[in-house]
PDB file of C-alpha atoms in Angstrom:
ATOM      1  CA  MET M  10     143.670  96.098 -47.172  1.00 62.00           C
ATOM      2  CA  PHE M  11     146.759  94.076 -47.012  1.00 71.00           C
ATOM      3  CA  THR M  12     146.433  90.417 -47.553  1.00 91.00           C
ATOM      4  CA  VAL M  13     148.520  87.807 -45.842  1.00 90.00           C
ATOM      5  CA  GLN M  14     150.356  87.158 -49.076  1.00 91.00           C
ATOM      6  CA  THR M  15     151.267  90.818 -49.427  1.00 91.00           C
ATOM      7  CA  VAL M  16     152.589  90.958 -45.865  1.00 90.00           C
ATOM      8  CA  ILE M  17     154.639  87.810 -46.435  1.00 93.00           C
ATOM      9  CA  ALA M  18     155.984  89.184 -49.720  1.00 93.00           C
ATOM     10  CA  VAL M  19     157.025  92.447 -48.055  1.00 93.00           C
ATOM     11  CA  ALA M  20     158.634  90.563 -45.151  1.00 94.00           C
ATOM     12  CA  VAL M  21     160.538  88.262 -47.530  1.00 96.00           C
ATOM     13  CA  SER M  22     161.676  91.301 -49.534  1.00 96.00           C
ATOM     14  CA  ILE M  23     162.943  93.043 -46.399  1.00 96.00           C
ATOM     15  CA  ILE M  24     164.770  89.884 -45.316  1.00 97.00           C
ATOM     16  CA  ALA M  25     166.268  89.478 -48.800  1.00 97.00           C
ATOM     17  CA  VAL M  26     167.518  93.089 -48.762  1.00 97.00           C
ATOM     18  CA  ALA M  27     168.995  92.556 -45.272  1.00 97.00           C
ATOM     19  CA  ILE M  28     170.717  89.341 -46.388  1.00 97.00           C
ATOM     20  CA  ALA M  29     172.058  91.109 -49.488  1.00 97.00           C
ATOM     21  CA  ALA M  30     173.442  93.922 -47.295  1.00 97.00           C
ATOM     22  CA  VAL M  31     175.121  91.421 -44.977  1.00 97.00           C
ATOM     23  CA  MET M  32     176.569  89.533 -47.956  1.00 97.00           C
ATOM     24  CA  TRP M  33     177.891  92.794 -49.419  1.00 97.00           C
ATOM     25  CA  GLN M  34     179.587  93.613 -46.103  1.00 97.00           C
ATOM     26  CA  LEU M  35     181.059  90.096 -45.915  1.00 97.00           C
ATOM     27  CA  PHE M  36     182.497  90.395 -49.419  1.00 96.00           C
ATOM     28  CA  GLY M  37     184.064  93.724 -48.414  1.00 96.00           C
ATOM     29  CA  ILE M  38     185.548  92.222 -45.267  1.00 96.00           C
ATOM     30  CA  LEU M  39     186.860  89.195 -47.169  1.00 96.00           C
ATOM     31  CA  GLY M  40     188.449  91.485 -49.758  1.00 94.00           C
ATOM     32  CA  ARG M  41     190.272  93.444 -47.039  1.00 95.00           C
ATOM     33  CA  VAL M  42     191.334  90.235 -45.290  1.00 95.00           C
ATOM     34  CA  LYS M  43     192.702  88.897 -48.582  1.00 93.00           C
ATOM     35  CA  GLN M  44     194.633  92.136 -49.145  1.00 94.00           C
ATOM     36  CA  GLN M  45     196.166  91.887 -45.677  1.00 94.00           C
ATOM     37  CA  ILE M  46     196.842  88.158 -45.668  1.00 95.00           C
ATOM     38  CA  THR M  47     198.559  87.991 -49.053  1.00 93.00           C
ATOM     39  CA  PRO M  48     201.645  90.027 -47.986  1.00 94.00           C
ATOM     40  CA  ILE M  49     201.742  88.197 -44.655  1.00 95.00           C
ATOM     41  CA  LEU M  50     201.766  84.812 -46.389  1.00 95.00           C
ATOM     42  CA  THR M  51     204.431  86.067 -48.794  1.00 95.00           C
ATOM     43  CA  ASN M  52     206.586  87.086 -45.812  1.00 96.00           C
ATOM     44  CA  VAL M  53     205.973  83.735 -44.122  1.00 96.00           C
ATOM     45  CA  GLU M  54     207.019  81.899 -47.281  1.00 97.00           C
ATOM     46  CA  LYS M  55     210.184  84.012 -47.583  1.00 98.00           C
ATOM     47  CA  THR M  56     210.988  83.469 -43.908  1.00 97.00           C
ATOM     48  CA  LEU M  57     210.530  79.700 -44.249  1.00 97.00           C
ATOM     49  CA  GLU M  58     212.865  79.653 -47.247  1.00 97.00           C
ATOM     50  CA  GLU M  59     215.493  81.554 -45.231  1.00 97.00           C
ATOM     51  CA  VAL M  60     215.046  79.191 -42.274  1.00 98.00           C
ATOM     52  CA  ASN M  61     215.474  76.193 -44.587  1.00 98.00           C
ATOM     53  CA  GLN M  62     218.676  77.712 -45.991  1.00 97.00           C
ATOM     54  CA  GLU M  63     220.016  78.256 -42.473  1.00 97.00           C
ATOM     55  CA  LEU M  64     219.092  74.699 -41.520  1.00 97.00           C
ATOM     56  CA  GLU M  65     221.005  73.436 -44.548  1.00 97.00           C
ATOM     57  CA  ARG M  66     224.034  75.467 -43.421  1.00 97.00           C
ATOM     58  CA  VAL M  67     223.735  74.099 -39.881  1.00 97.00           C
ATOM     59  CA  ASN M  68     223.465  70.592 -41.314  1.00 97.00           C
ATOM     60  CA  GLU M  69     226.688  71.135 -43.286  1.00 97.00           C
ATOM     61  CA  ILE M  70     228.419  72.456 -40.158  1.00 97.00           C
ATOM     62  CA  ILE M  71     227.293  69.389 -38.211  1.00 97.00           C
ATOM     63  CA  LYS M  72     228.520  67.072 -40.976  1.00 96.00           C
ATOM     64  CA  THR M  73     231.871  68.879 -40.997  1.00 96.00           C
ATOM     65  CA  GLY M  74     232.081  68.583 -37.201  1.00 95.00           C
ATOM     66  CA  GLU M  75     231.317  64.871 -37.387  1.00 95.00           C
ATOM     67  CA  SER M  76     234.012  64.457 -40.028  1.00 96.00           C
ATOM     68  CA  VAL M  77     236.547  66.288 -37.856  1.00 96.00           C
ATOM     69  CA  VAL M  78     235.644  64.124 -34.851  1.00 96.00           C
ATOM     70  CA  GLU M  79     236.071  60.964 -36.939  1.00 95.00           C
ATOM     71  CA  LYS M  80     239.478  62.156 -38.174  1.00 95.00           C
ATOM     72  CA  VAL M  81     240.589  63.040 -34.644  1.00 95.00           C
ATOM     73  CA  ASN M  82     239.468  59.617 -33.407  1.00 94.00           C
ATOM     74  CA  MET M  83     241.327  57.890 -36.235  1.00 94.00           C
ATOM     75  CA  THR M  84     244.454  59.973 -35.613  1.00 94.00           C
ATOM     76  CA  THR M  85     244.270  59.191 -31.899  1.00 92.00           C
ATOM     77  CA  LYS M  86     243.972  55.463 -32.590  1.00 90.00           C
ATOM     78  CA  ILE M  87     246.899  55.540 -35.008  1.00 90.00           C
ATOM     79  CA  ALA M  88     249.045  57.545 -32.572  1.00 87.00           C
ATOM     80  CA  GLN M  89     248.074  55.223 -29.741  1.00 85.00           C
ATOM     81  CA  GLN M  90     249.050  52.173 -31.779  1.00 82.00           C
ATOM     82  CA  ALA M  91     252.285  53.796 -32.942  1.00 82.00           C
ATOM     83  CA  VAL M  92     253.311  54.746 -29.409  1.00 81.00           C
ATOM     84  CA  SER M  93     251.948  51.841 -27.381  1.00 82.00           C
ATOM     85  CA  SER M  94     253.598  49.015 -29.320  1.00 80.00           C
ATOM     86  CA  PRO M  95     257.171  50.343 -28.960  1.00 81.00           C
ATOM     87  CA  LEU M  96     256.409  51.454 -25.418  1.00 78.00           C
ATOM     88  CA  ILE M  97     255.261  47.954 -24.474  1.00 82.00           C
ATOM     89  CA  LYS M  98     258.431  46.542 -26.014  1.00 82.00           C
ATOM     90  CA  LEU M  99     260.541  49.093 -24.147  1.00 82.00           C
ATOM     91  CA  VAL M 100     258.841  48.252 -20.848  1.00 83.00           C
ATOM     92  CA  SER M 101     259.373  44.543 -21.559  1.00 86.00           C
ATOM     93  CA  VAL M 102     263.057  45.103 -22.301  1.00 84.00           C
ATOM     94  CA  GLY M 103     263.326  47.233 -19.152  1.00 86.00           C
ATOM     95  CA  ALA M 104     261.707  44.471 -17.102  1.00 86.00           C
ATOM     96  CA  GLY M 105     264.081  41.926 -18.630  1.00 86.00           C
ATOM     97  CA  ILE M 106     267.107  44.114 -17.888  1.00 89.00           C
ATOM     98  CA  LYS M 107     265.885  44.639 -14.316  1.00 84.00           C
ATOM     99  CA  LYS M 108     265.414  40.913 -13.864  1.00 84.00           C
ATOM    100  CA  ALA M 109     268.889  40.239 -15.242  1.00 84.00           C
ATOM    101  CA  TYR M 110     270.367  42.947 -13.033  1.00 83.00           C
ATOM    102  CA  ASP M 111     268.559  41.592  -9.984  1.00 81.00           C
ATOM    103  CA  SER M 112     269.787  38.065 -10.673  1.00 81.00           C
ATOM    104  CA  LEU M 113     273.380  39.324 -11.172  1.00 80.00           C
ATOM    105  CA  THR M 114     273.333  41.353  -7.971  1.00 82.00           C
ATOM    106  CA  ARG M 115     271.994  38.423  -5.949  1.00 79.00           C
ATOM    107  CA  ARG M 116     274.958  36.249  -6.916  1.00 66.00           C
ATOM    108  CA  LYS M 117     277.476  38.584  -5.424  1.00 58.00           C
TER     109      LYS M 117
END
C-alpha cells in the first residue's frame, strides 16, 4: 500500500514536472518575444535618430528666420531714422515758409 510519504512524493513530482513544462513554454515565448522586439527597437532607435536630425534642421531654420527678422528690424529702424530726420526738417522748413508767406500776405 501507498504511504502518505509516497503519495506526497508523487504529487510533488507531478507538480515539479508541470512547473518545468510551464517554465519551458515561458522560455520559448520569451525567446520569440525577444526575436520580435529586437528589430522593432532597432527601428524605433533609427526613427528617433531621424527625428532628432529633422529637429536639428528645423532649429537651424528657426534660427535663420530669427536672424532675418532681426536684420529686417534693424534695416527698418535705419531707414526710418534716415528718412524721418530729413523729413522732419523739411516739414519744419515748410512750416517756416508758410508762416513767412502768411505774414507777408497779411501785410498787403
